[in-house]
mmCIF file of C-alpha atoms and ligand atoms in Angstrom:
data_model
loop_
_atom_site.group_PDB
_atom_site.id
_atom_site.type_symbol
_atom_site.label_atom_id
_atom_site.label_comp_id
_atom_site.label_asym_id
_atom_site.label_seq_id
_atom_site.Cartn_x
_atom_site.Cartn_y
_atom_site.Cartn_z
ATOM 1 C CA MET A 1 80.253 -14.850 -137.992
ATOM 2 C CA SER A 2 82.028 -16.602 -135.168
ATOM 3 C CA GLU A 3 81.557 -19.370 -132.478
ATOM 4 C CA LYS A 4 84.399 -18.474 -130.195
ATOM 5 C CA LYS A 5 83.660 -21.178 -127.752
ATOM 6 C CA HIS A 6 83.639 -24.517 -129.369
ATOM 7 C CA ALA A 7 80.322 -26.277 -129.847
ATOM 8 C CA LEU A 8 80.012 -29.743 -130.678
ATOM 9 C CA LEU A 9 77.297 -29.132 -133.373
ATOM 10 C CA SER A 10 78.446 -25.593 -134.413
ATOM 11 C CA ALA A 11 76.474 -23.609 -136.913
ATOM 12 C CA SER A 12 79.481 -23.079 -139.081
ATOM 13 C CA GLY A 13 80.033 -26.969 -139.272
ATOM 14 C CA SER A 14 76.216 -27.536 -139.977
ATOM 15 C CA ALA A 15 76.555 -28.124 -143.725
ATOM 16 C CA ARG A 16 78.866 -31.204 -142.687
ATOM 17 C CA TRP A 17 77.135 -32.595 -139.682
ATOM 18 C CA LEU A 18 73.644 -32.271 -141.146
ATOM 19 C CA ARG A 19 74.667 -34.428 -144.126
ATOM 20 C CA CYS A 20 76.958 -36.862 -142.152
ATOM 21 C CA THR A 21 75.422 -37.060 -138.848
ATOM 22 C CA ALA A 22 78.309 -39.407 -137.593
ATOM 23 C CA SER A 23 80.894 -36.830 -138.106
ATOM 24 C CA ALA A 24 80.366 -35.002 -134.771
ATOM 25 C CA GLU A 25 81.270 -38.264 -133.024
ATOM 26 C CA ALA A 26 84.096 -39.069 -135.405
ATOM 27 C CA GLU A 27 85.643 -35.523 -134.929
ATOM 28 C CA LYS A 28 85.885 -36.051 -131.202
ATOM 29 C CA ASN A 29 89.034 -38.295 -131.920
ATOM 30 C CA PHE A 30 90.908 -35.537 -133.371
ATOM 31 C CA PRO A 31 92.113 -32.139 -131.717
ATOM 32 C CA PRO A 32 90.879 -28.911 -133.181
ATOM 33 C CA GLU A 33 93.192 -27.755 -136.041
ATOM 34 C CA LYS A 34 95.513 -24.826 -135.418
ATOM 35 C CA GLU A 35 94.168 -21.487 -136.492
ATOM 36 C CA SER A 36 95.518 -20.510 -139.876
ATOM 37 C CA THR A 37 96.897 -17.019 -140.513
ATOM 38 C CA TYR A 38 93.758 -16.363 -142.857
ATOM 39 C CA ALA A 39 91.583 -17.121 -139.837
ATOM 40 C CA ALA A 40 93.619 -15.048 -137.588
ATOM 41 C CA GLU A 41 93.432 -12.097 -140.107
ATOM 42 C CA GLY A 42 89.602 -12.716 -140.287
ATOM 43 C CA THR A 43 89.362 -12.271 -136.469
ATOM 44 C CA VAL A 44 90.852 -8.746 -136.694
ATOM 45 C CA ALA A 45 88.774 -7.818 -139.651
ATOM 46 C CA HIS A 46 85.641 -8.906 -137.868
ATOM 47 C CA ALA A 47 86.549 -7.001 -134.691
ATOM 48 C CA LEU A 48 87.141 -3.798 -136.690
ATOM 49 C CA ALA A 49 83.863 -4.366 -138.575
ATOM 50 C CA GLU A 50 81.920 -4.726 -135.162
ATOM 51 C CA ALA A 51 83.569 -1.597 -133.860
ATOM 52 C CA LYS A 52 82.614 0.353 -137.020
ATOM 53 C CA LEU A 53 79.088 -0.853 -136.678
ATOM 54 C CA TYR A 54 78.822 0.484 -133.263
ATOM 55 C CA ALA A 55 80.818 3.659 -133.954
ATOM 56 C CA ASP A 56 79.372 4.676 -137.423
ATOM 57 C CA ILE A 57 75.810 3.477 -137.129
ATOM 58 C CA LEU A 58 74.997 3.416 -133.272
ATOM 59 C CA GLY A 59 77.167 6.475 -132.494
ATOM 60 C CA ARG A 60 79.302 4.525 -129.578
ATOM 61 C CA ASP A 61 82.752 5.781 -128.955
ATOM 62 C CA GLU A 62 84.971 3.089 -130.243
ATOM 63 C CA SER A 63 88.110 5.182 -130.848
ATOM 64 C CA ASP A 64 90.266 3.164 -128.455
ATOM 65 C CA THR A 65 89.370 -0.082 -129.973
ATOM 66 C CA ILE A 66 89.773 1.015 -133.426
ATOM 67 C CA ALA A 67 93.138 2.468 -132.726
ATOM 68 C CA GLU A 68 94.191 -0.623 -131.097
ATOM 69 C CA LEU A 69 93.128 -2.906 -133.898
ATOM 70 C CA LYS A 70 94.756 -0.479 -136.351
ATOM 71 C CA GLY A 71 98.157 -1.396 -134.579
ATOM 72 C CA ASP A 72 97.569 -5.134 -135.196
ATOM 73 C CA PRO A 73 99.990 -6.824 -137.633
ATOM 74 C CA TYR A 74 97.167 -8.079 -139.693
ATOM 75 C CA TYR A 75 95.607 -4.694 -140.213
ATOM 76 C CA ASP A 76 96.118 -2.778 -143.572
ATOM 77 C CA SER A 77 94.566 -0.037 -145.590
ATOM 78 C CA ASP A 78 92.586 -2.640 -147.502
ATOM 79 C CA MET A 79 91.062 -4.000 -144.207
ATOM 80 C CA ASP A 80 90.036 -0.527 -143.293
ATOM 81 C CA ARG A 81 88.401 0.044 -146.581
ATOM 82 C CA TYR A 82 86.669 -3.356 -146.666
ATOM 83 C CA THR A 83 85.297 -2.805 -143.109
ATOM 84 C CA THR A 84 84.107 0.679 -143.811
ATOM 85 C CA GLY A 85 82.346 -0.784 -146.907
ATOM 86 C CA TYR A 86 80.691 -3.401 -144.727
ATOM 87 C CA ALA A 87 79.545 -0.812 -142.123
ATOM 88 C CA GLU A 88 77.996 1.439 -144.971
ATOM 89 C CA TYR A 89 76.177 -1.734 -146.321
ATOM 90 C CA VAL A 90 74.683 -2.532 -143.113
ATOM 91 C CA ALA A 91 73.739 1.065 -142.605
ATOM 92 C CA GLU A 92 71.902 1.057 -145.937
ATOM 93 C CA LEU A 93 70.083 -2.224 -144.869
ATOM 94 C CA LEU A 94 69.145 -0.696 -141.618
ATOM 95 C CA ALA A 95 67.893 2.296 -143.212
ATOM 96 C CA GLU A 96 65.761 0.403 -145.691
ATOM 97 C CA ALA A 97 64.396 -1.618 -142.772
ATOM 98 C CA LYS A 98 63.464 1.460 -140.807
ATOM 99 C CA GLU A 99 61.624 2.810 -143.815
ATOM 100 C CA GLU A 100 59.442 -0.346 -143.726
ATOM 101 C CA ASP A 101 59.211 -0.405 -139.882
ATOM 102 C CA PRO A 102 60.382 2.416 -137.630
ATOM 103 C CA MET A 103 60.873 -0.219 -134.819
ATOM 104 C CA ALA A 104 63.696 -1.769 -136.856
ATOM 105 C CA GLN A 105 66.964 -2.125 -134.882
ATOM 106 C CA LEU A 106 70.497 -3.262 -135.517
ATOM 107 C CA LEU A 107 72.297 -5.720 -133.185
ATOM 108 C CA PRO A 108 76.037 -6.047 -134.056
ATOM 109 C CA GLU A 109 77.872 -9.262 -132.951
ATOM 110 C CA ASN A 110 74.801 -10.740 -131.267
ATOM 111 C CA ARG A 111 74.886 -14.177 -129.569
ATOM 112 C CA VAL A 112 72.136 -16.258 -130.731
ATOM 113 C CA ASP A 113 70.795 -19.502 -129.222
ATOM 114 C CA PHE A 114 69.290 -22.061 -131.357
ATOM 115 C CA SER A 115 69.268 -24.781 -128.831
ATOM 116 C CA ARG A 116 65.545 -25.373 -129.460
ATOM 117 C CA TYR A 117 66.721 -27.245 -132.499
ATOM 118 C CA VAL A 118 70.350 -28.274 -131.875
ATOM 119 C CA PRO A 119 71.452 -29.305 -128.327
ATOM 120 C CA SER A 120 73.660 -26.510 -126.829
ATOM 121 C CA GLY A 121 73.514 -24.810 -130.188
ATOM 122 C CA PHE A 122 74.846 -21.167 -130.049
ATOM 123 C CA GLY A 123 76.885 -18.686 -132.200
ATOM 124 C CA THR A 124 77.450 -15.163 -132.749
ATOM 125 C CA ALA A 125 75.882 -13.345 -135.723
ATOM 126 C CA ASP A 126 78.014 -10.564 -137.179
ATOM 127 C CA ALA A 127 75.012 -8.326 -137.550
ATOM 128 C CA LEU A 128 71.263 -8.725 -137.055
ATOM 129 C CA ILE A 129 68.628 -6.386 -138.196
ATOM 130 C CA LEU A 130 65.306 -7.024 -136.476
ATOM 131 C CA SER A 131 61.917 -5.464 -137.770
ATOM 132 C CA ASN A 132 58.367 -6.632 -138.123
ATOM 133 C CA LYS A 133 59.007 -7.203 -141.768
ATOM 134 C CA ARG A 134 61.808 -9.533 -141.499
ATOM 135 C CA ILE A 135 64.855 -10.793 -139.543
ATOM 136 C CA THR A 136 68.135 -10.073 -141.530
ATOM 137 C CA VAL A 137 71.168 -12.019 -140.645
ATOM 138 C CA ILE A 138 74.361 -10.661 -142.145
ATOM 139 C CA ASP A 139 77.528 -12.659 -142.299
ATOM 140 C CA LEU A 140 80.889 -10.972 -143.135
ATOM 141 C CA LYS A 141 83.215 -13.388 -144.819
ATOM 142 C CA TYR A 142 86.585 -12.035 -144.962
ATOM 143 C CA GLY A 143 87.987 -14.986 -147.085
ATOM 144 C CA ARG A 144 88.895 -14.322 -150.900
ATOM 145 C CA GLY A 145 88.673 -18.038 -151.923
ATOM 146 C CA VAL A 146 85.420 -19.481 -153.020
ATOM 147 C CA PRO A 147 82.308 -17.223 -152.832
ATOM 148 C CA VAL A 148 79.957 -18.479 -150.073
ATOM 149 C CA SER A 149 76.351 -18.742 -151.074
ATOM 150 C CA ALA A 150 73.527 -17.153 -148.891
ATOM 151 C CA LYS A 151 70.928 -19.291 -150.392
ATOM 152 C CA GLY A 152 70.235 -22.399 -148.483
ATOM 153 C CA ASN A 153 73.079 -21.616 -146.074
ATOM 154 C CA SER A 154 72.447 -23.687 -142.965
ATOM 155 C CA GLN A 155 74.684 -21.685 -140.840
ATOM 156 C CA LEU A 156 72.635 -18.464 -141.400
ATOM 157 C CA ALA A 157 69.560 -20.233 -141.228
ATOM 158 C CA LEU A 158 70.230 -21.480 -137.783
ATOM 159 C CA TYR A 159 71.277 -17.986 -136.692
ATOM 160 C CA ALA A 160 67.974 -16.702 -138.102
ATOM 161 C CA LEU A 161 66.085 -19.320 -136.102
ATOM 162 C CA GLY A 162 68.075 -18.340 -132.841
ATOM 163 C CA ALA A 163 67.350 -14.726 -133.384
ATOM 164 C CA TYR A 164 63.596 -15.404 -133.928
ATOM 165 C CA ASP A 165 63.419 -17.444 -130.780
ATOM 166 C CA ALA A 166 65.095 -14.700 -128.689
ATOM 167 C CA TYR A 167 63.245 -11.597 -130.155
ATOM 168 C CA SER A 168 59.726 -13.094 -131.176
ATOM 169 C CA PHE A 169 58.346 -11.335 -128.057
ATOM 170 C CA LEU A 170 59.188 -7.940 -129.682
ATOM 171 C CA TYR A 171 58.946 -8.628 -133.508
ATOM 172 C CA ALA A 172 56.539 -10.796 -135.605
ATOM 173 C CA PRO A 173 58.323 -10.902 -138.919
ATOM 174 C CA PRO A 174 57.047 -13.265 -141.679
ATOM 175 C CA MET A 175 60.350 -13.515 -143.471
ATOM 176 C CA ALA A 176 64.114 -14.094 -142.827
ATOM 177 C CA ARG A 177 66.860 -12.661 -145.125
ATOM 178 C CA LEU A 178 70.172 -14.264 -144.958
ATOM 179 C CA VAL A 179 73.034 -12.023 -146.385
ATOM 180 C CA ILE A 180 76.724 -12.911 -147.191
ATOM 181 C CA TYR A 181 79.047 -9.862 -147.510
ATOM 182 C CA GLN A 182 82.416 -11.128 -148.961
ATOM 183 C CA PRO A 183 84.138 -7.855 -149.868
ATOM 184 C CA ARG A 184 87.449 -9.269 -151.049
ATOM 185 C CA ILE A 185 86.001 -10.990 -153.980
ATOM 186 C CA ASP A 186 83.042 -8.381 -154.552
ATOM 187 C CA HIS A 187 80.574 -11.015 -153.680
ATOM 188 C CA ILE A 188 77.322 -9.980 -151.933
ATOM 189 C CA GLU A 189 74.373 -12.253 -152.034
ATOM 190 C CA TYR A 190 71.082 -12.561 -150.187
ATOM 191 C CA GLY A 191 68.189 -15.098 -150.043
ATOM 192 C CA ASP A 192 64.824 -14.505 -148.636
ATOM 193 C CA ILE A 193 62.879 -17.302 -147.044
ATOM 194 C CA PRO A 194 59.638 -17.535 -145.059
ATOM 195 C CA LEU A 195 60.221 -17.869 -141.327
ATOM 196 C CA GLN A 196 57.691 -20.704 -141.208
ATOM 197 C CA THR A 197 59.659 -22.757 -143.753
ATOM 198 C CA LEU A 198 62.690 -22.190 -141.621
ATOM 199 C CA ILE A 199 60.908 -23.340 -138.500
ATOM 200 C CA ASP A 200 59.628 -26.472 -140.268
ATOM 201 C CA TRP A 201 63.202 -27.184 -141.552
ATOM 202 C CA GLY A 202 64.480 -26.686 -137.996
ATOM 203 C CA THR A 203 61.939 -28.870 -136.524
ATOM 204 C CA GLU A 204 61.564 -31.710 -139.019
ATOM 205 C CA TYR A 205 65.031 -31.861 -140.572
ATOM 206 C CA VAL A 206 67.535 -30.334 -138.136
ATOM 207 C CA ALA A 207 66.398 -31.338 -134.737
ATOM 208 C CA PRO A 208 66.235 -35.234 -135.500
ATOM 209 C CA ARG A 209 69.545 -34.998 -137.216
ATOM 210 C CA ALA A 210 71.241 -32.997 -134.289
ATOM 211 C CA LYS A 211 69.645 -35.526 -131.877
ATOM 212 C CA ALA A 212 71.292 -38.468 -133.827
ATOM 213 C CA ALA A 213 74.579 -36.787 -134.145
ATOM 214 C CA ILE A 214 74.811 -35.946 -130.363
ATOM 215 C CA GLU A 215 73.601 -39.278 -129.224
ATOM 216 C CA GLY A 216 76.163 -41.168 -131.457
ATOM 217 C CA SER A 217 73.496 -42.829 -133.546
ATOM 218 C CA GLY A 218 74.438 -40.825 -136.680
ATOM 219 C CA LYS A 219 75.182 -42.218 -140.120
ATOM 220 C CA PHE A 220 78.248 -41.677 -142.173
ATOM 221 C CA ASP A 221 77.658 -39.874 -145.463
ATOM 222 C CA PRO A 222 80.800 -38.911 -147.248
ATOM 223 C CA GLY A 223 80.728 -36.079 -149.715
ATOM 224 C CA ASP A 224 82.195 -32.645 -150.634
ATOM 225 C CA HIS A 225 81.560 -31.594 -146.924
ATOM 226 C CA CYS A 226 84.455 -34.172 -145.824
ATOM 227 C CA ARG A 227 86.992 -31.461 -146.600
ATOM 228 C CA TRP A 228 85.859 -29.604 -143.464
ATOM 229 C CA CYS A 229 85.945 -32.614 -141.206
ATOM 230 C CA ARG A 230 88.731 -33.304 -138.737
ATOM 231 C CA ALA A 231 88.289 -37.050 -139.377
ATOM 232 C CA ARG A 232 88.664 -36.745 -143.027
ATOM 233 C CA ILE A 233 92.163 -38.405 -143.307
ATOM 234 C CA ARG A 234 91.374 -41.436 -141.238
ATOM 235 C CA CYS A 235 87.493 -41.915 -141.874
ATOM 236 C CA ARG A 236 86.742 -45.324 -143.008
ATOM 237 C CA ALA A 237 83.513 -44.416 -144.597
ATOM 238 C CA ARG A 238 85.191 -41.814 -146.943
ATOM 239 C CA ALA A 239 88.022 -44.200 -147.565
ATOM 240 C CA GLU A 240 85.730 -47.002 -148.640
ATOM 241 C CA LYS A 241 83.839 -44.531 -150.960
ATOM 242 C CA LEU A 242 86.977 -43.181 -152.545
ATOM 243 C CA LYS A 243 88.536 -46.789 -152.844
ATOM 244 C CA ALA A 244 85.418 -47.898 -154.687
ATOM 245 C CA ILE A 245 85.565 -45.099 -156.992
ATOM 246 C CA ALA A 246 89.360 -45.678 -157.604
ATOM 247 C CA LYS A 247 88.633 -49.562 -158.254
ATOM 248 C CA LYS A 248 85.688 -48.887 -160.546
ATOM 249 C CA ASP A 249 85.454 -51.442 -163.060
ATOM 250 C CA PHE A 250 85.682 -49.775 -166.533
ATOM 251 C CA CYS A 251 85.722 -53.175 -168.485
ATOM 252 C CA GLU A 252 84.057 -52.949 -171.894
ATOM 253 C CA PRO A 253 84.666 -51.726 -174.357
ATOM 254 C CA ALA A 254 88.547 -50.995 -174.457
ATOM 255 C CA LEU A 255 88.168 -47.075 -174.469
ATOM 256 C CA LEU A 256 86.113 -45.268 -171.825
ATOM 257 C CA SER A 257 82.829 -43.578 -172.958
ATOM 258 C CA ASP A 258 82.459 -39.745 -172.519
ATOM 259 C CA ALA A 259 79.936 -40.551 -169.795
ATOM 260 C CA GLU A 260 82.628 -42.632 -167.847
ATOM 261 C CA MET A 261 85.342 -39.937 -168.487
ATOM 262 C CA LEU A 262 82.893 -37.437 -166.950
ATOM 263 C CA GLU A 263 82.454 -39.727 -163.898
ATOM 264 C CA VAL A 264 86.229 -39.732 -163.326
ATOM 265 C CA LEU A 265 86.514 -36.101 -163.805
ATOM 266 C CA THR A 266 83.780 -35.322 -161.287
ATOM 267 C CA LEU A 267 85.509 -37.312 -158.708
ATOM 268 C CA SER A 268 89.193 -36.432 -159.449
ATOM 269 C CA ASP A 269 89.122 -33.379 -157.340
ATOM 270 C CA THR A 270 87.933 -35.275 -154.282
ATOM 271 C CA LEU A 271 90.496 -38.155 -154.826
ATOM 272 C CA SER A 272 93.362 -35.750 -155.245
ATOM 273 C CA LYS A 273 92.564 -33.868 -152.135
ATOM 274 C CA TRP A 274 92.242 -37.055 -150.124
ATOM 275 C CA ALA A 275 95.515 -38.433 -151.557
ATOM 276 C CA ALA A 276 97.154 -35.095 -150.506
ATOM 277 C CA ASP A 277 95.692 -35.286 -147.046
ATOM 278 C CA VAL A 278 97.024 -38.938 -146.553
ATOM 279 C CA TYR A 279 100.489 -37.988 -147.940
ATOM 280 C CA GLY A 280 100.544 -34.980 -145.473
ATOM 281 C CA TRP A 281 99.605 -37.270 -142.553
ATOM 282 C CA ALA A 282 102.258 -39.874 -143.433
ATOM 283 C CA GLN A 283 104.913 -37.198 -143.796
ATOM 284 C CA ALA A 284 104.063 -35.653 -140.439
ATOM 285 C CA GLN A 285 104.185 -39.185 -138.865
ATOM 286 C CA ALA A 286 107.549 -39.932 -140.400
ATOM 287 C CA GLU A 287 109.029 -36.572 -139.275
ATOM 288 C CA LYS A 288 107.904 -37.632 -135.752
ATOM 289 C CA GLY A 289 110.063 -40.817 -136.189
ATOM 290 C CA LYS A 290 107.506 -43.389 -137.051
ATOM 291 C CA LYS A 291 108.558 -45.770 -139.731
ATOM 292 C CA ILE A 292 106.129 -45.792 -142.620
ATOM 293 C CA LYS A 293 106.256 -49.192 -144.419
ATOM 294 C CA GLY A 294 107.562 -48.870 -148.001
ATOM 295 C CA TYR A 295 108.601 -45.262 -147.597
ATOM 296 C CA LYS A 296 111.766 -43.457 -146.065
ATOM 297 C CA LEU A 297 112.697 -39.822 -145.310
ATOM 298 C CA VAL A 298 115.494 -38.358 -147.532
ATOM 299 C CA ALA A 299 116.939 -34.896 -147.496
ATOM 300 C CA GLY A 300 114.747 -32.347 -149.577
ATOM 301 C CA MET A 301 116.153 -30.353 -152.343
ATOM 302 C CA ARG A 302 118.399 -27.570 -151.021
ATOM 303 C CA LYS A 303 118.493 -24.227 -152.635
ATOM 304 C CA ARG A 304 121.319 -21.705 -151.983
ATOM 305 C CA LYS A 305 120.261 -18.409 -150.720
ATOM 306 C CA ILE A 306 122.078 -15.157 -149.900
ATOM 307 C CA ALA A 307 122.437 -14.810 -146.366
ATOM 308 C CA ASP A 308 124.015 -11.281 -146.298
ATOM 309 C CA GLU A 309 123.017 -9.111 -149.264
ATOM 310 C CA ASP A 310 124.882 -6.083 -148.333
ATOM 311 C CA GLY A 311 128.091 -7.983 -147.540
ATOM 312 C CA LEU A 312 128.009 -9.777 -150.946
ATOM 313 C CA ILE A 313 127.394 -6.463 -152.877
ATOM 314 C CA THR A 314 130.419 -4.842 -151.027
ATOM 315 C CA ALA A 315 132.564 -7.892 -151.781
ATOM 316 C CA LEU A 316 131.618 -7.991 -155.591
ATOM 317 C CA ARG A 317 131.937 -4.251 -155.911
ATOM 318 C CA ARG A 318 135.529 -4.561 -154.707
ATOM 319 C CA HIS A 319 136.086 -6.557 -157.764
ATOM 320 C CA LYS A 320 135.016 -3.561 -159.828
ATOM 321 C CA LEU A 321 131.526 -4.882 -160.814
ATOM 322 C CA LYS A 322 128.865 -2.508 -161.710
ATOM 323 C CA LEU A 323 126.153 -1.939 -159.056
ATOM 324 C CA ASP A 324 123.462 -2.106 -161.836
ATOM 325 C CA ASP A 325 124.812 -5.439 -163.112
ATOM 326 C CA ILE A 326 124.870 -7.120 -159.594
ATOM 327 C CA ALA A 327 121.890 -5.599 -158.085
ATOM 328 C CA PRO A 328 119.591 -4.189 -160.573
ATOM 329 C CA ARG A 329 116.580 -2.059 -159.451
ATOM 330 C CA LYS A 330 113.229 -3.879 -159.722
ATOM 331 C CA LEU A 331 109.741 -2.474 -159.645
ATOM 332 C CA ALA A 332 107.571 -3.710 -156.736
ATOM 333 C CA THR A 333 104.771 -6.080 -157.857
ATOM 334 C CA ILE A 334 101.166 -5.037 -158.408
ATOM 335 C CA GLY A 335 100.137 -6.366 -155.174
ATOM 336 C CA GLU A 336 102.992 -4.649 -153.188
ATOM 337 C CA LEU A 337 102.188 -1.296 -154.800
ATOM 338 C CA GLU A 338 98.516 -1.527 -154.218
ATOM 339 C CA LYS A 339 99.401 -2.232 -150.467
ATOM 340 C CA LEU A 340 101.741 0.739 -150.516
ATOM 341 C CA ILE A 341 99.362 3.405 -151.957
ATOM 342 C CA GLY A 342 95.833 1.669 -151.676
ATOM 343 C CA LYS A 343 93.977 0.063 -154.546
ATOM 344 C CA GLU A 344 91.819 3.106 -155.586
ATOM 345 C CA LYS A 345 94.967 5.429 -155.933
ATOM 346 C CA PHE A 346 96.788 2.684 -157.775
ATOM 347 C CA LYS A 347 93.924 2.378 -160.217
ATOM 348 C CA ASP A 348 93.890 6.227 -160.834
ATOM 349 C CA TRP A 349 97.676 6.464 -161.160
ATOM 350 C CA ALA A 350 98.694 3.325 -162.756
ATOM 351 C CA ALA A 351 95.912 2.107 -165.189
ATOM 352 C CA ASP A 352 97.518 3.309 -168.286
ATOM 353 C CA TYR A 353 100.561 1.228 -167.482
ATOM 354 C CA ILE A 354 98.772 -2.040 -166.583
ATOM 355 C CA GLU A 355 97.422 -4.689 -169.036
ATOM 356 C CA LEU A 356 95.418 -7.790 -168.433
ATOM 357 C CA PRO A 357 96.634 -10.509 -170.924
ATOM 358 C CA ASP A 358 94.091 -13.165 -172.028
ATOM 359 C CA ALA A 359 94.442 -16.307 -169.796
ATOM 360 C CA ARG A 360 93.630 -19.758 -170.917
ATOM 361 C CA PRO A 361 90.143 -20.769 -169.570
ATOM 362 C CA ILE A 362 90.043 -23.170 -166.960
ATOM 363 C CA LEU A 363 87.389 -26.062 -166.335
ATOM 364 C CA VAL A 364 85.646 -25.916 -162.961
ATOM 365 C CA PRO A 365 82.595 -27.552 -161.527
ATOM 366 C CA GLU A 366 79.247 -25.975 -162.619
ATOM 367 C CA SER A 367 78.699 -24.951 -158.964
ATOM 368 C CA ASP A 368 81.500 -22.397 -159.251
ATOM 369 C CA LYS A 369 80.110 -18.881 -159.297
ATOM 370 C CA ARG A 370 82.253 -17.527 -162.093
ATOM 371 C CA GLU A 371 80.413 -16.551 -165.247
ATOM 372 C CA GLU A 372 80.663 -19.400 -168.001
ATOM 373 C CA ILE A 373 82.655 -18.893 -171.194
ATOM 374 C CA ILE A 374 80.764 -20.018 -174.213
ATOM 375 C CA VAL A 375 83.145 -21.416 -176.867
ATOM 376 C CA ASP A 376 82.035 -20.286 -180.434
ATOM 377 C CA LEU A 377 82.591 -23.604 -182.253
ATOM 378 C CA LYS A 378 82.307 -22.081 -185.830
ATOM 379 C CA ASN A 379 84.899 -19.427 -184.899
ATOM 380 C CA ASP A 380 87.155 -21.954 -183.350
ATOM 381 C CA PHE A 381 87.289 -24.016 -186.544
HETATM 382 S S1 LIG B 1 85.108 -37.545 -143.385
HETATM 383 FE FE1 LIG B 1 83.050 -37.210 -144.155
HETATM 384 S S2 LIG B 1 82.077 -39.272 -144.023
HETATM 385 FE FE2 LIG B 1 83.966 -39.204 -142.500
HETATM 386 S S3 LIG B 1 83.047 -38.538 -140.717
HETATM 387 FE FE3 LIG B 1 83.818 -36.713 -141.743
HETATM 388 S S4 LIG B 1 82.255 -35.895 -142.936
HETATM 389 FE FE4 LIG B 1 81.643 -37.975 -142.210
#
């Protein structure tokens, strides 16, 4: 899902500005951040996915577009496989919708306008399926980090409201279905919600908050959502909250209780991210020539590297050194091999030679989607 033209109150940023209504105004002081390579890769994947929806489902000739995208440096066989899987999944949803309502139709990359609730609010839904049964909003997420939840997803909810506004003269669905398709981590999730509930949410919750945000009368409300805010490094409200946490008075008794330890644990992630952000800001300022009081720039650790591998091999061979000793052959990594021959073939050809050693469990917040490991205390003892 994309919002190529920048909107002040974007649907993709709605989880932030709906909570912290002052953030839209605060963000104005900071330029948009540079597009990361992940975002650039995602843009190519979305374009390819869109072309496949048109070609594979709607029968439009997209061969030139697909050929051009396959020449992009970010394209690889995995992207081809993931986007084909996405197109097949959308085709399945469309077929199911048509069984329920022959009038069902698919709209790939459809611009939706939700300005009834959010001033100038618009965006582009990766895929919409409209029928008299439900509006389905499908969002392709090409990231492989954290699984994105479909349930309670304000971005998709706003797109559903925009789609309903645009097409309610054709369809009268009672429900909306919000779908996340995140193929690189095998994550597909959907949530159903009555359309009237969405409309009430848009009218009673979103609209007044959007109004406050746009008029500059919003309130600061720091939280997890700060990590996506351009003002996060210099925001006073966030700093005050984090400073209050850091200064927390753990006085009596001498040792912290389990509950107090838990409090510190819950906040440690936010505090460490904030510290890293501030450190990054100070480093960038110093590199631009600004003196940071109490700090100085020094030479970083330098590591030797071979500038001319062939030249060095020839030079060492002249001294009768064996090639196997100076340049031993090394097998490519699993990732490199998968890239070379494709994940499916690699699984077929290499399964007998690969093992997955046990890993030490890691402690993560309960909101993490991964399955919990239950430690058997009896066996442990
Ligand atoms: S950093 Fe957090 S509290 Fe500050 S403006 Fe951004 S979202 Fe709001």
